[in-house]
Coordinates of C-alpha atoms and ligand atoms in Angstrom, one line a residue:
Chain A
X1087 CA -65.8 180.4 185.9
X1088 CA -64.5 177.7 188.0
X1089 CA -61.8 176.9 185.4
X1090 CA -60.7 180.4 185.1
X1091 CA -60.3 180.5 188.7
X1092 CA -58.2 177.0 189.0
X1093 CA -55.6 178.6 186.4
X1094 CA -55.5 181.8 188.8
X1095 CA -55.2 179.5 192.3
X1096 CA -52.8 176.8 192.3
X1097 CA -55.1 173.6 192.4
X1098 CA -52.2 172.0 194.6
X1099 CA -50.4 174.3 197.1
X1100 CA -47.4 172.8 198.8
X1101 CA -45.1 174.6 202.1
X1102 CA -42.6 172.0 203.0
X1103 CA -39.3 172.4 205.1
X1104 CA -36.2 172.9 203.0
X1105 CA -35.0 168.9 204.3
X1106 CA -33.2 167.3 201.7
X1107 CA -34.8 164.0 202.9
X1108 CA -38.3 165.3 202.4
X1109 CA -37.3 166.2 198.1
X1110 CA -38.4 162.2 196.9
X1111 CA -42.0 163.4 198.8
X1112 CA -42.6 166.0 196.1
X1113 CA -41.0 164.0 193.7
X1114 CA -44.1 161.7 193.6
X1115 CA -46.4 164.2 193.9
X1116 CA -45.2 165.8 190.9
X1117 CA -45.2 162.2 189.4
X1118 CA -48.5 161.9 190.6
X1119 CA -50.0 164.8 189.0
X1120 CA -48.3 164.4 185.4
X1121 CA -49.7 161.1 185.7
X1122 CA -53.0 162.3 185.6
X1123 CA -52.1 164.9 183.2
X1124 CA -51.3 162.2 180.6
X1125 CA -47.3 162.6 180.5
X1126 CA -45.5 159.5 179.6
X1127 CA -43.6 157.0 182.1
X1128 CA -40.2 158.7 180.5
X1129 CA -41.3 162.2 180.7
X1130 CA -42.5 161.9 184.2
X1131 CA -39.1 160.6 185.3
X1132 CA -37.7 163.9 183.4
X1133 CA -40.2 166.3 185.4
X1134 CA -39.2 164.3 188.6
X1135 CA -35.6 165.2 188.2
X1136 CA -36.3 168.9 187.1
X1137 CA -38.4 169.7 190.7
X1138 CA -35.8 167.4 192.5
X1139 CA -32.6 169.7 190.7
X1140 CA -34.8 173.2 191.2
X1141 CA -35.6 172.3 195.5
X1142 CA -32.5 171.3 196.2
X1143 CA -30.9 174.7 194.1
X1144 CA -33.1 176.2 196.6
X1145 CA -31.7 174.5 199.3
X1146 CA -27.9 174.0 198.3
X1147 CA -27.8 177.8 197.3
X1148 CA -30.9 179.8 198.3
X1149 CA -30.4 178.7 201.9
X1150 CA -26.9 177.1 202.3
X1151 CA -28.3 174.0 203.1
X1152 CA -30.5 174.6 206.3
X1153 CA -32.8 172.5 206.8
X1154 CA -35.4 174.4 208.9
X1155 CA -36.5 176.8 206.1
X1156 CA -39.6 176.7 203.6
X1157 CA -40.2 176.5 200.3
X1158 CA -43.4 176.6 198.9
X1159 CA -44.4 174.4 195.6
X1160 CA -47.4 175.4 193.8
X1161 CA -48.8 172.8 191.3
X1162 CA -51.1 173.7 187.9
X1163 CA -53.0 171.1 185.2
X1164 CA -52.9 173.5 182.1
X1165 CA -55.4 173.1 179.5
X1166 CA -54.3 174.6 176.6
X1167 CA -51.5 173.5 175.3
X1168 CA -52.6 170.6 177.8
X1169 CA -49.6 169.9 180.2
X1170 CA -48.4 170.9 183.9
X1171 CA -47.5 174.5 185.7
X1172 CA -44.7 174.7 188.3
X1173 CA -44.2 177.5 190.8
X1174 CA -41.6 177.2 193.5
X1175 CA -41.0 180.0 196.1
X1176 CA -38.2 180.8 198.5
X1177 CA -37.2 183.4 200.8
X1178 CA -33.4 182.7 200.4
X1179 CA -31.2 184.5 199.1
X1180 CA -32.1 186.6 195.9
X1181 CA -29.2 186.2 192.9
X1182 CA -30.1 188.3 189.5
X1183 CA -31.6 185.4 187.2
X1184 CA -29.2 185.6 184.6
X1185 CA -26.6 184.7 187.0
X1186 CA -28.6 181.2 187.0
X1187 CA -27.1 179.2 184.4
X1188 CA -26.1 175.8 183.5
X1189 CA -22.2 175.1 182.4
X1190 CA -21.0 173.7 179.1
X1191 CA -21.4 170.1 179.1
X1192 CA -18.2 169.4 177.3
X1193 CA -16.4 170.2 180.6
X1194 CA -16.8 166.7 182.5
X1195 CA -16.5 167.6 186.0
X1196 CA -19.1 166.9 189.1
X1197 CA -21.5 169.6 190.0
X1198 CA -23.2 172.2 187.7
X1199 CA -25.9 170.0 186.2
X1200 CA -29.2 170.9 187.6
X1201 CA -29.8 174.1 185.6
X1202 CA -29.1 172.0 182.6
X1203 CA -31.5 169.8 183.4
X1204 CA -34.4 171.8 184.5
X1205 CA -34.0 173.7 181.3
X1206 CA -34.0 170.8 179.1
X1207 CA -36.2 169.1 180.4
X1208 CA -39.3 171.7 180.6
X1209 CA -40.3 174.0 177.9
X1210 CA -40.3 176.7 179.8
X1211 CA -38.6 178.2 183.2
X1212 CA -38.2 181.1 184.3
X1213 CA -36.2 182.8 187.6
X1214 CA -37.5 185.7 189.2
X1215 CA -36.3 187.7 192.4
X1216 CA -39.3 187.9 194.5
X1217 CA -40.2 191.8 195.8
X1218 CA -40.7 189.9 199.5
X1219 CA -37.3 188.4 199.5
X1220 CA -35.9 185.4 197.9
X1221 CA -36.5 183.5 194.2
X1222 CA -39.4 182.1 191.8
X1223 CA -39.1 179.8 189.6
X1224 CA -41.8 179.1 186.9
X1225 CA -41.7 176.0 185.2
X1226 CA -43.9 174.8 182.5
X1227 CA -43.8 171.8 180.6
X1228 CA -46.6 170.1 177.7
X1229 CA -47.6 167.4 176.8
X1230 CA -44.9 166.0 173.5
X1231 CA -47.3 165.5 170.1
X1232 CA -47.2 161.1 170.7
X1233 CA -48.2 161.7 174.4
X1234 CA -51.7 164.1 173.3
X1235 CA -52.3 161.4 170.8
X1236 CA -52.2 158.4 173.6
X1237 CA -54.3 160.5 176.1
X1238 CA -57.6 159.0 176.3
X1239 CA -60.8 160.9 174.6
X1240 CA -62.6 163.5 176.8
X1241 CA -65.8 161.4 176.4
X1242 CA -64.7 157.6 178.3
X1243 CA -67.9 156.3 176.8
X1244 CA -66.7 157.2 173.4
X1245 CA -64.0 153.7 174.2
X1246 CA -67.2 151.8 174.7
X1247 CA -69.1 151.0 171.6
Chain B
X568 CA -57.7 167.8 181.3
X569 CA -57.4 164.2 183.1
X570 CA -56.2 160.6 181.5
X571 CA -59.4 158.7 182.1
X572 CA -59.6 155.2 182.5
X573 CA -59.3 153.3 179.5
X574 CA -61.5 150.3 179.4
X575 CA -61.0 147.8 177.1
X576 CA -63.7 144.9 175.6
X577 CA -63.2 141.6 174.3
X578 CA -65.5 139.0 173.4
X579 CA -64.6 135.3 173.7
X580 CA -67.6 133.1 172.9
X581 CA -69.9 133.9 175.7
X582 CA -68.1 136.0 177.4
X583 CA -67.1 139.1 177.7
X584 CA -63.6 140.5 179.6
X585 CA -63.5 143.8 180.3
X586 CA -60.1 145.6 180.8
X587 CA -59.5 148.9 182.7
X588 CA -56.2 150.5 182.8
X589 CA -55.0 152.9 185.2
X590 CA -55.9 153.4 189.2
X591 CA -59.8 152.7 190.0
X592 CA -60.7 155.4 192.6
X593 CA -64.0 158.0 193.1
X594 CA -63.0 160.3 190.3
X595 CA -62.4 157.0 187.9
X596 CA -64.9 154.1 189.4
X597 CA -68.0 155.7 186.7
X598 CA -66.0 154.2 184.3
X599 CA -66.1 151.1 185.2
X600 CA -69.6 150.9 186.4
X601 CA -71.2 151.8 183.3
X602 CA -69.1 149.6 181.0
X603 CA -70.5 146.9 183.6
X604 CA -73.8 147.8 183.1
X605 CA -73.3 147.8 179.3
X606 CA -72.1 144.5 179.3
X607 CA -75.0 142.9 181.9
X608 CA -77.6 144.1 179.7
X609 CA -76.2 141.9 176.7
X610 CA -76.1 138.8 179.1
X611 CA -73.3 137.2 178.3
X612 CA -72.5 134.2 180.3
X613 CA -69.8 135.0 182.2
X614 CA -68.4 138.6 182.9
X615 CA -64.6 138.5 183.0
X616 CA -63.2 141.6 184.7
X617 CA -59.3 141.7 184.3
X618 CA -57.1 143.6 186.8
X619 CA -53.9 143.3 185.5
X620 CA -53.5 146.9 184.6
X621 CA -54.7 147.7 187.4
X622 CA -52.5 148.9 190.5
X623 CA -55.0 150.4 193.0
X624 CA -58.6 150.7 193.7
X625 CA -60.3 151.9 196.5
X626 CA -63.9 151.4 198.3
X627 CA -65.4 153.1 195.1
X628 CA -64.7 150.3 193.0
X629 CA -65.1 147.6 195.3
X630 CA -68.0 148.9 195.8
X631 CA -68.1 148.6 191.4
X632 CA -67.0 145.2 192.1
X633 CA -70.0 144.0 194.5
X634 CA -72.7 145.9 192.2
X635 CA -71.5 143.7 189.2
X636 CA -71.3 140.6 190.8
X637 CA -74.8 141.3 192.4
X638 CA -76.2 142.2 189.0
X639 CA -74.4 139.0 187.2
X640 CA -76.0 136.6 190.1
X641 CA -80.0 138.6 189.4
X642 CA -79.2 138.0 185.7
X643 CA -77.7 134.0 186.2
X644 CA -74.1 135.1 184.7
X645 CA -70.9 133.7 186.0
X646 CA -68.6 136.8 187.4
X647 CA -65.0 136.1 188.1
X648 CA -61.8 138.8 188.8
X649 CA -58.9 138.3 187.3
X650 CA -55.3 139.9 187.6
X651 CA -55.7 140.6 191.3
X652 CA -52.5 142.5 192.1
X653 CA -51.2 142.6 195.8
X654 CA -52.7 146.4 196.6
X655 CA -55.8 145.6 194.7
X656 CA -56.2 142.3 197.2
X657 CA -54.9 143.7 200.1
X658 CA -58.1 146.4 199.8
X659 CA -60.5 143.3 199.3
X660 CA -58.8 142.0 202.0
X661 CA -59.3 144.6 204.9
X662 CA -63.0 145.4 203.2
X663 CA -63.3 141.5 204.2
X664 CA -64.6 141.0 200.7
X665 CA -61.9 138.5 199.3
X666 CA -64.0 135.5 200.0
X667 CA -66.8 136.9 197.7
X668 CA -65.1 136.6 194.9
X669 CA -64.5 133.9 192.2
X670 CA -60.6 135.3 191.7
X671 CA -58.8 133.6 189.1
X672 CA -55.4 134.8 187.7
X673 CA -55.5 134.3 184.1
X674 CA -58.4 135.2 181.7
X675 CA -57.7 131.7 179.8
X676 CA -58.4 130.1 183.3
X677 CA -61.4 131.5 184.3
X678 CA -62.9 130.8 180.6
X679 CA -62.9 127.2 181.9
Chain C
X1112 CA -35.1 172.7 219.2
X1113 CA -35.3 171.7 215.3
X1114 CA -36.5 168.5 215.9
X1115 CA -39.9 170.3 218.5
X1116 CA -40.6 172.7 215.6
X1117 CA -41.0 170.2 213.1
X1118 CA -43.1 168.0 215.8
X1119 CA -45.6 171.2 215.6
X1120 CA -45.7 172.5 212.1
X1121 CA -46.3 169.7 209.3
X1122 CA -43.4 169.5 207.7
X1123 CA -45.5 169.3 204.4
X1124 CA -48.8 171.1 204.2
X1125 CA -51.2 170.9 201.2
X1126 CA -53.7 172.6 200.3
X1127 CA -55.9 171.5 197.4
X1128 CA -59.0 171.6 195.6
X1129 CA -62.0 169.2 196.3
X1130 CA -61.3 167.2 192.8
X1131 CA -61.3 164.0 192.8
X1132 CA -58.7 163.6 190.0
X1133 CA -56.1 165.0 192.2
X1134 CA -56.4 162.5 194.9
X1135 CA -54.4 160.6 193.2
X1136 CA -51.3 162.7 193.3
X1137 CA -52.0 163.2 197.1
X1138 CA -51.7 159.1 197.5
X1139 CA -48.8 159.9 195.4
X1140 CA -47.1 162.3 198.0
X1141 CA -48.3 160.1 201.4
X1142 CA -46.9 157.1 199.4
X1143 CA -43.7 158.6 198.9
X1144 CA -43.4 160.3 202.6
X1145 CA -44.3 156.8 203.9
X1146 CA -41.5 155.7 202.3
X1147 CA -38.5 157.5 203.9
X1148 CA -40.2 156.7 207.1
X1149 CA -39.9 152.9 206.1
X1150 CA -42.9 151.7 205.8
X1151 CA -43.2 148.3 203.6
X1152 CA -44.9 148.1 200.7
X1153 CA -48.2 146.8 201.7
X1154 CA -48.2 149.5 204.1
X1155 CA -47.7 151.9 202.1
X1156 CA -50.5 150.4 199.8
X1157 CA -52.9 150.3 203.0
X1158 CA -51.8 154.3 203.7
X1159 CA -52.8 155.2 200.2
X1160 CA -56.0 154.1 200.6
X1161 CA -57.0 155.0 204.0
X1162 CA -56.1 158.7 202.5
X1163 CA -58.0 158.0 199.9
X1164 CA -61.1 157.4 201.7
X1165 CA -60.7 159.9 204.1
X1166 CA -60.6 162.9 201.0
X1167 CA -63.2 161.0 199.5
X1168 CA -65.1 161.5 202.0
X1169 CA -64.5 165.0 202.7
X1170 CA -65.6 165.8 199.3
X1171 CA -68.4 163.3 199.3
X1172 CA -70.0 164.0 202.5
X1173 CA -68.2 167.5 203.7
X1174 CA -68.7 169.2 200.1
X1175 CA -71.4 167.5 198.9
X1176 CA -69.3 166.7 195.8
X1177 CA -68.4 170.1 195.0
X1178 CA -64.8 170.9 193.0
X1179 CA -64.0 173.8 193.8
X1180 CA -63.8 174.0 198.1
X1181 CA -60.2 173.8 199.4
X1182 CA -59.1 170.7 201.5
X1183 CA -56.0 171.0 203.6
X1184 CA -53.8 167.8 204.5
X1185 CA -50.4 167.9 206.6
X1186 CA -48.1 165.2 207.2
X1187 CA -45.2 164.7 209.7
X1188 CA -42.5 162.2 210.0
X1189 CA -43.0 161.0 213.7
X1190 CA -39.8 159.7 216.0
X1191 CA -41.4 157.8 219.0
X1192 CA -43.0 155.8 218.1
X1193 CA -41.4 155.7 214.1
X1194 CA -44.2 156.4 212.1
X1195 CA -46.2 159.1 209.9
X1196 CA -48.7 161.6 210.9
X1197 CA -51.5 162.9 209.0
X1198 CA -54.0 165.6 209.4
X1199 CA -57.1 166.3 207.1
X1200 CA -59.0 169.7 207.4
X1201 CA -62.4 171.1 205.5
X1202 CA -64.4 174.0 205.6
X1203 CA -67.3 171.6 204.5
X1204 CA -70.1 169.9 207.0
X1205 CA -69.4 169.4 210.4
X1206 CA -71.2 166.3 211.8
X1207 CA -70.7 164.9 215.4
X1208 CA -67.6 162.8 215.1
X1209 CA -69.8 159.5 216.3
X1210 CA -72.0 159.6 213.2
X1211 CA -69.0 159.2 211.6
X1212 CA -68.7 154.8 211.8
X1213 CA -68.1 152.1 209.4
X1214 CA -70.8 149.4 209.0
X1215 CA -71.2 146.1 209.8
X1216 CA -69.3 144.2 206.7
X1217 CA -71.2 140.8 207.2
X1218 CA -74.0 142.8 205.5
X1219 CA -72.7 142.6 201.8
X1220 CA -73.8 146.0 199.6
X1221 CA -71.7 148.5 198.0
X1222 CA -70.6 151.6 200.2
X1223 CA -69.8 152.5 203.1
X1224 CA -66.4 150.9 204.2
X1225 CA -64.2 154.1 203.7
X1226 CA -64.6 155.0 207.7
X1227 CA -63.8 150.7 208.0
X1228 CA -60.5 151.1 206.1
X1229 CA -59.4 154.2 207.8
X1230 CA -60.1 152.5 211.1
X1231 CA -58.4 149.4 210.1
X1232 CA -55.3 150.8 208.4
X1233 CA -54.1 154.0 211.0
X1234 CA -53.1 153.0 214.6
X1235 CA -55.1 156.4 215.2
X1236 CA -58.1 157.6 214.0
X1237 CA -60.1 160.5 215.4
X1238 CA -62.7 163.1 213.8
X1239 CA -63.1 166.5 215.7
X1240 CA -65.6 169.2 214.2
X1241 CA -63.4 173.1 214.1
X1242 CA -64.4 175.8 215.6
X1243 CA -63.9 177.6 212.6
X1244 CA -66.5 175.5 210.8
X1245 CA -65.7 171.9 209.0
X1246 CA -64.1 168.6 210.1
X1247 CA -60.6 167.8 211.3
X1248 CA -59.6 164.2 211.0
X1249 CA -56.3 163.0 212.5
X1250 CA -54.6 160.0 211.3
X1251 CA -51.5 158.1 213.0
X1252 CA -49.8 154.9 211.7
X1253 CA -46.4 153.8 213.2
X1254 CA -44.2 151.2 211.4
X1255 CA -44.8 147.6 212.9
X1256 CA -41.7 145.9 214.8
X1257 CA -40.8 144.0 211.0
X1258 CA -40.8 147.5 209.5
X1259 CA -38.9 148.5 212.4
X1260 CA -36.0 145.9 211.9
X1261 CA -35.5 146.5 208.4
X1262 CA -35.4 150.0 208.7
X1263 CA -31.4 151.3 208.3
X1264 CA -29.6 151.9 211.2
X1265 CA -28.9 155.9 212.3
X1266 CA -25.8 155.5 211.1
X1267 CA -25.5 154.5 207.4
X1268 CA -21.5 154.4 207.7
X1269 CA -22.0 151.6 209.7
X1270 CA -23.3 149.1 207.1
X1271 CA -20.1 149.9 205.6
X1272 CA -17.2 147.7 207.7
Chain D
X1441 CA -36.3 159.1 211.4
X1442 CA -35.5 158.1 207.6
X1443 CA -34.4 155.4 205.9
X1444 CA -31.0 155.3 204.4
X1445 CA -29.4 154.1 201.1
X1446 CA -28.4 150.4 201.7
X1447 CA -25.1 150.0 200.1
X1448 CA -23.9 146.4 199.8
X1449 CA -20.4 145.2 199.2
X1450 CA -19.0 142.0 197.5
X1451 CA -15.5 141.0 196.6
X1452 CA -15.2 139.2 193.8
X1453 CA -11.7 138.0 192.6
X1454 CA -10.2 141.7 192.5
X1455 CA -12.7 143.7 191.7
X1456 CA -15.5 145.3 193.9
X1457 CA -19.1 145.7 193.7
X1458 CA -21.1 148.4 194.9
X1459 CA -24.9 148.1 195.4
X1460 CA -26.6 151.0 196.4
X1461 CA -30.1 150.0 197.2
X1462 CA -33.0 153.0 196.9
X1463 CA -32.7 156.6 194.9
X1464 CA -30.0 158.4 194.8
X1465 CA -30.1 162.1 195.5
X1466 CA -29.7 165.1 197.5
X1467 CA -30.0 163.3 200.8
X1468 CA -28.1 160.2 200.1
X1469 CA -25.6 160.4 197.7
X1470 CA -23.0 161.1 200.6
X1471 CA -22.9 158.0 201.4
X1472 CA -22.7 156.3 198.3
X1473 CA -19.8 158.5 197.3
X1474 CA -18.5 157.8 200.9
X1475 CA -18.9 154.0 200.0
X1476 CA -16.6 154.8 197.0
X1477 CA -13.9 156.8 198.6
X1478 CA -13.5 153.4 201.1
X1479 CA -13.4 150.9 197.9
X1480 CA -10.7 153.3 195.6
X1481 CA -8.7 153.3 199.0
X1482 CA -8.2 149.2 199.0
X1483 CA -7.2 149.9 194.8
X1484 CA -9.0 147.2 193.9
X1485 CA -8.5 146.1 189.9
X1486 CA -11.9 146.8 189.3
X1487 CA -14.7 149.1 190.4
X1488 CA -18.1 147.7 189.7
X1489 CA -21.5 150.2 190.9
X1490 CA -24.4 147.8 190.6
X1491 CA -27.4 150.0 190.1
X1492 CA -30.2 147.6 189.4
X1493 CA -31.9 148.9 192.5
X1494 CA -31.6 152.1 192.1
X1495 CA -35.0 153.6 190.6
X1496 CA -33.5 157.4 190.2
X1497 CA -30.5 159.1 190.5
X1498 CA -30.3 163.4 190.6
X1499 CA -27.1 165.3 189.6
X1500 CA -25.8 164.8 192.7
X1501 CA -25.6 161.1 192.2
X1502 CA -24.6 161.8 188.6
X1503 CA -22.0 163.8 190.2
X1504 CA -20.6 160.8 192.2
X1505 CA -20.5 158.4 189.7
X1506 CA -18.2 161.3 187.6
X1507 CA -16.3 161.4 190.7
X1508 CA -15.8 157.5 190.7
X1509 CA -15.1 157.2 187.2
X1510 CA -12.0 160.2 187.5
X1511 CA -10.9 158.7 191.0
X1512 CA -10.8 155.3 189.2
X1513 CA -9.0 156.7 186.4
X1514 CA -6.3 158.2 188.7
X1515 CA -6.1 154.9 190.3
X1516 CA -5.6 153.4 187.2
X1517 CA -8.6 151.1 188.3
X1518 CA -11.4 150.1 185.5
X1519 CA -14.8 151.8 186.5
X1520 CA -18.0 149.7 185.1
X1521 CA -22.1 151.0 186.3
X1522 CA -24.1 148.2 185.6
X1523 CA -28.3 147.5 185.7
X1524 CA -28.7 151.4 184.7
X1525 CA -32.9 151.2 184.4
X1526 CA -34.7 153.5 182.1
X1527 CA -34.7 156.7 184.5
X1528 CA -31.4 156.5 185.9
X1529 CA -30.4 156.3 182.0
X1530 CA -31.8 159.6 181.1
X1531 CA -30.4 161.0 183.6
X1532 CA -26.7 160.3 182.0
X1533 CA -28.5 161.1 178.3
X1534 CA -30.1 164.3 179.4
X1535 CA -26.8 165.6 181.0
X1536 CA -25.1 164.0 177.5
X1537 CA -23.0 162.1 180.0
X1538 CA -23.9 158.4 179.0
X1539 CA -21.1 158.3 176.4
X1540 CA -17.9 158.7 179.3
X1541 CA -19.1 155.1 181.3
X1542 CA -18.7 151.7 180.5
X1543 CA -22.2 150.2 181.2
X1544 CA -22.9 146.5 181.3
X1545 CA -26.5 144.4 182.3
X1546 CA -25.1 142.3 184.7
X1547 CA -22.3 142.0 186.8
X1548 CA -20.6 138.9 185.4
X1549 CA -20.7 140.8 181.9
X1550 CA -18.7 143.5 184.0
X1551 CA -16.4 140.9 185.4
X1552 CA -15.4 139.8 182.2
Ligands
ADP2844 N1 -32.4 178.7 193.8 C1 -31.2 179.3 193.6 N2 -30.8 180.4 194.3 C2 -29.6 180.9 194.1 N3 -28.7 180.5 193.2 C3 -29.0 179.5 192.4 C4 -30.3 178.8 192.5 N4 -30.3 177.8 191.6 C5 -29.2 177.9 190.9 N5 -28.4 178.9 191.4 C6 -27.0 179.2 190.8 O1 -26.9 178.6 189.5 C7 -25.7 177.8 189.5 C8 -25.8 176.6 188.7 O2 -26.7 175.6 189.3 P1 -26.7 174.1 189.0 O3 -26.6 173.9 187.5 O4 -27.8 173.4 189.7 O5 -25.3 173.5 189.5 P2 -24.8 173.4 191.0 O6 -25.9 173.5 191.9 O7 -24.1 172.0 191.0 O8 -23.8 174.5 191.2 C9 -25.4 177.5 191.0 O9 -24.0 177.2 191.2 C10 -25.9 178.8 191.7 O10 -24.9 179.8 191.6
ADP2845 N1 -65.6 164.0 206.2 C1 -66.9 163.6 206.5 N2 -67.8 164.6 206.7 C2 -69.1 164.3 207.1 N3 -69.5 163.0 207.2 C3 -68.7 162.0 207.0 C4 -67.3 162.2 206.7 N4 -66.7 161.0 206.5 C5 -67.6 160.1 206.8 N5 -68.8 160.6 207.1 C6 -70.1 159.9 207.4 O1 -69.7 158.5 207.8 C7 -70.4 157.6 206.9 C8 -69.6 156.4 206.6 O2 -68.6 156.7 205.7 P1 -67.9 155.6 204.8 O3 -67.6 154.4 205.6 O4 -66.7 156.2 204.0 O5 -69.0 155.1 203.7 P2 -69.7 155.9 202.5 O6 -68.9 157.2 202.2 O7 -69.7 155.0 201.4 O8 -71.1 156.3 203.0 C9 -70.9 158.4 205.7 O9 -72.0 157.9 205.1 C10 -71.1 159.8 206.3 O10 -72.4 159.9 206.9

């Protein structure tokens, strides 16, 4: 009961003010909770840089860079495959989601990276207009094979002989 | 769902070193306080509890931390902390606990 | 005008469940705020815990260990003086904010130094009981005149001669 | 109300080293890539970026040090990053990117 419910509400629910200077906050929260998910010092660096690239899309583009909006950041532990559930929710402007996509690498300019790296980096994401007004962005990424094998036994007291 | 604490044990002649990894806090400090309690009911001599790997703890397992060394002096065993990192001392410190504590910073050093 | 609004709404609010496992990633988030305010490490390390304790506490004593209640935290960059603000809210108990004390630490047991820790760590501590039902606790820490100095000036250009 | 990136300077024979201090990203890349407009402008022989404190780095840093390494190029100045850490690294991999820069350890490997 009280798992089904945690995979319907967000177990962390975050509204913060679309300030560029307030992006390394969530940064470590997301850290935080991959940490306790079990994801690996590298991994957690990726999954820093894919919430870090998808707020500040939201800020950059959603609201031309006003600082004084809000964006909302809903967090998820998953279970099965075990790993971590991102929803992030604007009211800025609303493009069609296929016009959301990363450029071809090949081309080495500045600029036009973030989309690359948000959807390299999770194993799944997802844009969608939102019927109240601006975008959602689900992002969903597990737990590699090596990091499931290092994550400790759901019994402790099994480590203790 | 979580990354428990790992705790590892290591017997060197009579004594024993236990090892957590990861932050000690209230949904982790069980952990620790059972392996403790494991380990005082083999009476070893001394009870060795390294900190290296570990970066923070709060009143939960200080807290941990007094109960063993309470339980070593009822059962006459030597308790000393090792790998005290600065945010692991600094909550000794304002708990006004550091002086408890026979704090030593390597396991070979408090074997002596 | 920007700058009064985000002095009354939290520039971050959370809202989470009462799970211990996910304190971490809300030490995690204060840790990070507290660092673009410019707090020093040890600081930071003493801000950590004191919000540590204080939504141990809450889930300890407000929700008589339960999971599942919601806890809501907000935090604010403060100006004058520099510093980070903090507000904890529960649904759970309300007691009368004096029960609420640390104990003398010259008696050596285990518990009860969470409400020492808070006290110690925050220039300002305070515990009101809602109207609505459960416990508001307000936290304040301002950066000490070190942090002060080695904070940047307002204008980074000027490092640059 | 927030600390800034720190950016250091230091001559050294004719080339110039930049040391950034802090992450890199959205809300302080500016002035690292402001820092770097300054140095091309003096057309030093050498640009050096010293990132051993630099913990991450976003696109938009990525971004800069592309900028730096095509202003240098029009400059005909040499363009070295040095002390990239492990995530500031997989930033360049991820964005296949780590191939275009010189990287050294230190920065008397870069002087060379
Ligand atoms: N949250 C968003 N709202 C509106 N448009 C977006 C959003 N995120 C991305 N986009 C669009 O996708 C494009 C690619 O984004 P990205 O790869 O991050 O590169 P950049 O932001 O440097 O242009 C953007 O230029 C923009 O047109
Ligand atoms: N959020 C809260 N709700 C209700 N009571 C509280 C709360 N926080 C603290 N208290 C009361 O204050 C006392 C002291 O708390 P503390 O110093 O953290 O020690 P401990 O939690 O180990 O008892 C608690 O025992 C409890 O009675």
């Amino acid at each position: 009961m009280v798992i089904e419910s945690m995979e319907r509400n967000p177990e962390i629910s975050i509204r913060l003010f679309s300030d560029p200077h307030l992006l390394s906050t969530i940064r470590s929260t997301v850290e935080g909770l991959a940490k306790v998910v079990g994801f690996s010092e590298k991994s957690r660096g990726l999954l820093m840089l894919a919430i870090d690239e998808a707020l500040a899309n939201v800020i950059r583009h959603g609201y031309d860079g006003r600082t004084d909006e809000m964006i909302w950041v809903h967090l998820w532990r998953v279970r099965e495959p075990r790993g971590i559930r991102i929803i992030i929710e604007d009211l800025g402007r609303s493009v069609a989601p296929e016009k959301i996509k990363g450029r071809d690498l090949s081309d080495v300019k500045p600029g036009g990276l973030g989309v690359h790296i948000i959807k390299e980096t999770m194993n799944e994401s997802c844009w969608e207009q939102r019927p109240e007004g601006g975008m959602r962005l689900t992002l969903v990424k597990w737990l590699s094979p090596e990091e499931l094998q290092n994550v400790t036994p759901t019994k402790p007291e099994n480590t203790f002989p | 769902m979580n990354q428990e604490l790992v705790i590892e044990q290591k017997i060197i002649g009579d004594m024993i070193v236990l090892r957590p990894a990861g932050d000690i806090d209230m949904a982790r400090s069980s952990a620790i306080r059972k392996a403790v309690t494991e380990v005082v009911r083999t009476r070893p001599a001394k009870l060795v509890i390294d900190l290296t790997a570990v970066d923070y703890m709060d009143s939960s397992g200080i807290a941990t931390m007094i109960e063993a060394l309470q339980s070593s002096m009822r059962n006459k065993m030597k308790f000393v902390l090792v790998g005290v990192g600065p945010k692991v001392r600094s909550a000794f410190e304002i708990t006004k606990l550091v002086g408890m504590f026979t704090i030593c910073d390597t396991v070979e050093e408090a074997a002596k």
